[in-house]
Amino acid sequence: MPTPSMEDYIEQIYMLIEDKGYARVSDIAEALAVHPSSVTKMVQKLDKDEYLVYEKYRGLVLTTKGKKIGKRLVYRHELLEQFLRIIGVDEENIYEDVEGIEHHLSWNSIDRIGDLVQYFEEGQERVDELRLVQKKNEEDQPS
């Protein structure tokens, strides 16, 4: 199983390949705000662990294993963003909150959050009821 750092790289590589058709070391470094040398080291490790195939100066491609994990990691990130929006987290906090929690949840927890998101999406009245509870709680808080 990949470490949280490896997951960040796999997720970013997957997204770059989906968006641009390729992922270069410089693109990955820019997206993750790290030095290209750090990317090269991680890419070599991911190659060794068979998440991708890396050829120096030629680029990299995700293996079937890397694509499968990359897709799941992107799903996890998007699901958590969706969940935080539904429960009313301020938009400016969502990205950093997801980055802070995504590696600390089990896949079982992710699946249950997915169930909850589905529950809310299947009935707007459920979201409306949640907003009423939140409004009441805000009014009941001492100033």
Tab-separated table of C-alpha atoms in Angstrom, residues 6 10 14 23 28-29 36 42 47 59 68-69 72-75 77 84 94-95 102 114 119 122 124 135 140:
chain	number	residue	atom	x	y	z
A	6	MET	CA	3.188	8.323	-2.600
A	10	ILE	CA	0.046	9.051	-7.819
A	14	TYR	CA	-3.152	10.501	-12.648
A	23	ALA	CA	2.917	14.019	-16.844
A	28	ILE	CA	4.427	17.240	-11.124
A	29	ALA	CA	6.898	19.448	-9.239
A	36	PRO	CA	12.064	18.442	-9.440
A	42	MET	CA	9.633	9.610	-5.811
A	47	ASP	CA	8.588	2.775	-10.679
A	59	GLY	CA	8.597	10.496	-19.300
A	68	LYS	CA	-6.466	1.936	-10.518
A	69	ILE	CA	-5.075	3.559	-7.376
A	72	ARG	CA	-9.553	5.761	-6.496
A	73	LEU	CA	-7.489	8.564	-4.929
A	74	VAL	CA	-9.092	11.187	-7.183
A	75	TYR	CA	-12.507	9.742	-6.299
A	77	HIS	CA	-10.580	13.604	-2.921
A	84	LEU	CA	-17.769	19.045	3.012
A	94	ILE	CA	-12.618	22.846	1.630
A	95	TYR	CA	-9.389	22.150	-0.283
A	102	GLU	CA	-7.867	12.381	3.159
A	114	GLY	CA	-20.028	8.045	-0.002
A	119	TYR	CA	-28.336	9.935	0.890
A	122	GLU	CA	-31.157	11.717	-3.361
A	124	GLN	CA	-32.798	17.956	-1.455
A	135	LYS	CA	-29.092	27.671	11.445
A	140	ASP	CA	-28.264	29.095	19.958
